């Protein structure tokens, strides 16, 4: 897919890299598990490099580090983190990633193809899939005769480095004068992060509704608009700010923002995009769709301040 296509503000599209982990079964047979990762998170795919072991490593899935053109990166055995034993393969590949301002690499059995699609092809995982996967799956994709699991790479890294765990960071919860008059809508597919954001914003005094996808956020806005109109009000009288993740099943944050901007009665609603994927290209797309602010997830501790700034600028309050 061309970069221009990915930046199209109305296509709700993404590219998924499909990779395989060949899992060794107790009976000696090999099962091939199919997984996916957003192309936007991938820097490159390389052969397995020479690895330097890390002294006193505390997790068996951490293989060590390697040198990639002057950068020393950690490398993780993804199968081991998932609780599986990877069958030995000559063509083992390494996916080098960058998100939330962190570069890391993941060892997999093979990388097969890239799939172009719209976000509505990505299904949210049900409660059983989440429970059985340690809540490490953010989406499910059906392709022909197989199912791809979209892994929560942020959660995987955060489990190994507590400084990357957004659910554990200290968030500004200081009271905000007049916050009770503002109703904020938060959309994020990570339940732990969604709960942290809702809790911290409510402690600051805001009214908060939290949902798990862009589609759920849009449905909430449409339902709330109908209720408001029945009372002779506009939606913007009862919902004052949207805070949305970018990567979400069914509808991403860019599409949500574009739909809000093109809908009469909603177009002036302030929007903050909040994501681990604020690359230069995606920032440009965020500008095109009309986001008022774009914030990287590592900046979560300062979200309260940004919300106050947006309310002051856009609502003059």
Coordinates of N, CA and C in Angstrom, one line a residue, residues 85-183:
X85 N 6.8 -23.3 23.1 CA 8.2 -23.6 22.7 C 8.3 -23.5 21.2
X86 N 9.1 -22.7 20.7 CA 9.2 -22.5 19.3 C 10.1 -23.6 18.6
X87 N 9.6 -24.2 17.6 CA 10.3 -25.2 16.9 C 11.5 -24.6 16.2
X88 N 12.6 -25.2 16.2 CA 13.8 -24.7 15.6 C 13.7 -24.6 14.1
X89 N 13.9 -23.4 13.5 CA 13.8 -23.3 12.1 C 15.0 -22.5 11.5
X90 N 15.5 -22.9 10.3 CA 16.6 -22.3 9.8 C 16.3 -20.8 9.3
X91 N 15.1 -20.5 9.0 CA 14.7 -19.2 8.5 C 14.1 -18.3 9.5
X92 N 14.5 -18.5 10.8 CA 14.0 -17.6 11.8 C 14.2 -16.2 11.5
X93 N 13.1 -15.4 11.7 CA 13.2 -13.9 11.4 C 13.0 -13.1 12.7
X94 N 13.4 -11.9 12.6 CA 13.3 -10.9 13.7 C 12.6 -9.7 13.2
X95 N 11.5 -9.3 13.9 CA 10.7 -8.1 13.6 C 11.2 -7.0 14.5
X96 N 11.8 -6.0 13.9 CA 12.3 -4.8 14.6 C 11.2 -3.8 14.6
X97 N 10.8 -3.3 15.8 CA 9.6 -2.4 16.0 C 10.0 -1.1 16.7
X98 N 9.1 -0.2 16.6 CA 9.2 1.1 17.3 C 7.8 1.6 17.6
X99 N 7.5 1.8 18.9 CA 6.2 2.4 19.3 C 6.4 2.8 20.7
X100 N 5.6 3.8 21.1 CA 5.7 4.5 22.4 C 7.1 5.0 22.7
X101 N 7.8 5.3 21.6 CA 9.2 5.9 21.8 C 10.2 4.8 22.1
X102 N 9.9 3.5 22.0 CA 10.8 2.5 22.3 C 11.1 1.6 21.1
X103 N 12.3 1.2 20.8 CA 12.7 0.2 19.8 C 13.0 -1.1 20.4
X104 N 12.5 -2.2 19.9 CA 12.7 -3.5 20.4 C 12.5 -4.5 19.2
X105 N 12.9 -5.7 19.4 CA 12.9 -6.8 18.4 C 12.2 -8.0 18.9
X106 N 11.5 -8.7 18.0 CA 10.8 -9.9 18.4 C 11.2 -11.1 17.5
X107 N 11.6 -12.2 18.0 CA 12.0 -13.4 17.2 C 10.7 -14.2 16.9
X108 N 10.6 -14.5 15.6 CA 9.4 -15.3 15.2 C 9.9 -16.4 14.2
X109 N 9.1 -17.3 13.8 CA 9.5 -18.4 12.9 C 9.7 -17.9 11.5
X110 N 8.7 -17.1 11.0 CA 8.7 -16.6 9.7 C 7.8 -15.5 9.5
X111 N 8.0 -14.7 8.5 CA 7.1 -13.6 8.1 C 6.6 -13.9 6.7
X112 N 5.2 -13.9 6.5 CA 4.7 -14.5 5.3 C 4.2 -13.4 4.3
X113 N 3.4 -12.4 4.8 CA 2.8 -11.5 3.8 C 2.3 -10.3 4.5
X114 N 1.9 -9.3 3.7 CA 1.3 -8.0 4.2 C -0.1 -8.0 3.7
X115 N -1.1 -7.7 4.5 CA -2.5 -7.6 4.1 C -3.0 -6.2 4.3
X116 N -3.6 -5.7 3.2 CA -4.2 -4.4 3.3 C -5.7 -4.6 3.5
X117 N -6.2 -3.8 4.4 CA -7.6 -3.9 4.8 C -8.1 -2.7 5.5
X118 N -9.4 -2.7 5.8 CA -10.0 -1.6 6.7 C -10.1 -2.1 8.1
X119 N -10.2 -1.2 9.0 CA -10.2 -1.5 10.4 C -11.4 -2.3 10.8
X120 N -12.5 -2.2 10.0 CA -13.7 -2.9 10.4 C -13.6 -4.4 10.1
X121 N -12.5 -4.8 9.5 CA -12.2 -6.3 9.3 C -11.6 -6.8 10.6
X122 N -11.1 -6.0 11.5 CA -10.5 -6.4 12.7 C -11.5 -6.5 13.8
X123 N -11.8 -7.8 14.3 CA -12.8 -8.0 15.3 C -12.2 -7.8 16.7
X124 N -12.9 -7.3 17.7 CA -12.4 -7.3 19.0 C -12.4 -8.7 19.6
X125 N -11.4 -9.1 20.4 CA -11.4 -10.4 20.9 C -12.5 -10.6 22.0
X126 N -13.1 -11.8 22.0 CA -14.1 -12.0 23.1 C -13.4 -12.2 24.4
X127 N -14.2 -12.3 25.5 CA -13.7 -12.5 26.8 C -12.9 -13.7 27.0
X128 N -13.2 -14.8 26.3 CA -12.5 -16.1 26.4 C -11.1 -16.0 25.8
X129 N -11.1 -15.4 24.6 CA -9.8 -15.2 23.9 C -8.9 -14.4 24.8
X130 N -9.4 -13.3 25.3 CA -8.6 -12.4 26.2 C -8.1 -13.2 27.4
X131 N -9.0 -14.0 28.0 CA -8.6 -14.7 29.3 C -7.5 -15.7 29.0
X132 N -7.6 -16.4 27.9 CA -6.7 -17.5 27.5 C -5.4 -17.0 27.0
X133 N -5.3 -15.7 26.6 CA -4.1 -15.1 26.0 C -3.4 -14.2 26.9
X134 N -3.8 -14.1 28.2 CA -3.2 -13.2 29.2 C -3.5 -11.8 28.8
X135 N -4.6 -11.6 28.1 CA -5.0 -10.3 27.6 C -4.0 -9.6 26.7
X136 N -3.4 -10.5 25.9 CA -2.3 -10.0 25.0 C -2.8 -9.8 23.5
X137 N -4.1 -10.0 23.3 CA -4.6 -9.9 21.9 C -5.5 -8.7 21.9
X138 N -5.3 -7.8 20.9 CA -6.1 -6.6 20.7 C -7.1 -6.8 19.6
X139 N -6.9 -7.7 18.7 CA -7.8 -7.9 17.6 C -7.7 -9.3 16.9
X140 N -8.8 -9.7 16.2 CA -8.8 -11.0 15.5 C -9.1 -10.7 14.1
X141 N -8.3 -11.3 13.2 CA -8.5 -11.1 11.8 C -8.7 -12.5 11.1
X142 N -9.8 -12.6 10.3 CA -10.1 -13.9 9.6 C -9.6 -13.7 8.2
X143 N -8.7 -14.5 7.7 CA -8.2 -14.5 6.3 C -8.3 -15.9 5.7
X144 N -9.3 -16.0 4.8 CA -9.5 -17.3 4.1 C -9.7 -18.4 5.2
X145 N -8.8 -19.4 5.3 CA -9.1 -20.5 6.2 C -8.3 -20.4 7.5
X146 N -7.8 -19.2 7.8 CA -7.0 -19.1 9.0 C -7.4 -17.8 9.8
X147 N -7.0 -17.9 11.1 CA -7.3 -16.7 12.0 C -6.0 -16.1 12.4
X148 N -5.9 -14.8 12.3 CA -4.7 -14.1 12.8 C -5.0 -13.4 14.1
X149 N -4.2 -13.5 15.1 CA -4.3 -12.8 16.3 C -3.4 -11.6 16.3
X150 N -4.0 -10.4 16.5 CA -3.2 -9.2 16.5 C -2.7 -9.0 18.0
X151 N -1.4 -9.0 18.2 CA -0.9 -9.0 19.5 C -0.7 -7.6 20.1
X152 N -0.9 -7.5 21.4 CA -0.7 -6.2 22.1 C 0.8 -6.1 22.4
X153 N 1.6 -5.6 21.5 CA 3.0 -5.5 21.7 C 3.4 -4.6 22.8
X154 N 2.6 -3.5 23.1 CA 2.9 -2.7 24.2 C 2.8 -3.4 25.5
X155 N 1.7 -4.2 25.6 CA 1.6 -5.0 26.9 C 2.7 -6.0 27.1
X156 N 3.2 -6.6 26.0 CA 4.2 -7.6 26.1 C 5.5 -6.9 26.6
X157 N 5.9 -5.7 26.0 CA 7.1 -5.0 26.5 C 6.9 -4.5 27.9
X158 N 5.7 -4.0 28.2 CA 5.4 -3.5 29.5 C 5.6 -4.6 30.6
X159 N 5.3 -5.8 30.3 CA 5.4 -6.9 31.2 C 6.8 -7.2 31.6
X160 N 7.8 -6.7 30.8 CA 9.2 -6.9 31.0 C 9.9 -5.7 31.5
X161 N 9.2 -4.5 31.3 CA 9.8 -3.3 31.8 C 8.7 -2.4 32.4
X162 N 8.7 -2.3 33.7 CA 7.6 -1.6 34.4 C 7.5 -0.2 34.0
X163 N 8.6 0.4 33.5 CA 8.6 1.8 33.2 C 7.7 2.1 31.9
X164 N 7.4 1.0 31.2 CA 6.6 1.1 30.0 C 5.1 0.7 30.2
X165 N 4.8 0.4 31.5 CA 3.5 0.0 31.8 C 2.6 1.2 32.1
X166 N 1.8 1.6 31.1 CA 1.0 2.8 31.2 C 0.0 2.7 32.4
X167 N -0.4 1.5 32.7 CA -1.4 1.4 33.8 C -0.8 1.6 35.1
X168 N 0.5 1.7 35.2 CA 1.2 1.8 36.5 C 1.8 3.2 36.7
X169 N 1.7 4.1 35.7 CA 2.3 5.4 35.8 C 1.5 6.3 36.7
X170 N 2.2 7.2 37.3 CA 1.6 8.2 38.2 C 1.0 9.3 37.3
X171 N -0.4 9.4 37.4 CA -1.1 10.4 36.5 C -1.5 11.5 37.4
X172 N -1.5 12.7 36.8 CA -1.9 13.9 37.5 C -3.4 13.8 37.8
X173 N -3.8 13.7 39.0 CA -5.2 13.7 39.4 C -5.6 14.9 40.2
X174 N -4.8 15.9 40.1 CA -5.2 17.1 40.9 C -6.5 17.7 40.5
X175 N -7.3 18.2 41.4 CA -8.6 18.7 41.1 C -8.6 19.9 40.1
X176 N -9.5 19.9 39.2 CA -9.6 20.9 38.2 C -10.8 21.8 38.4
X177 N -10.6 23.1 38.6 CA -11.8 23.9 39.0 C -12.8 23.9 37.8
X178 N -14.0 23.6 38.2 CA -15.1 23.6 37.2 C -15.2 22.3 36.4
X179 N -14.4 21.3 36.7 CA -14.3 20.1 35.9 C -15.6 19.4 35.8
X180 N -16.4 19.5 36.8 CA -17.7 18.8 36.9 C -18.7 19.1 35.8
X181 N -18.5 20.3 35.1 CA -19.4 20.7 34.0 C -19.0 20.1 32.7
X182 N -17.8 19.4 32.7 CA -17.4 18.8 31.4 C -17.5 17.3 31.3
X183 N -18.1 16.8 30.3 CA -18.2 15.4 30.0 C -17.2 14.9 29.0

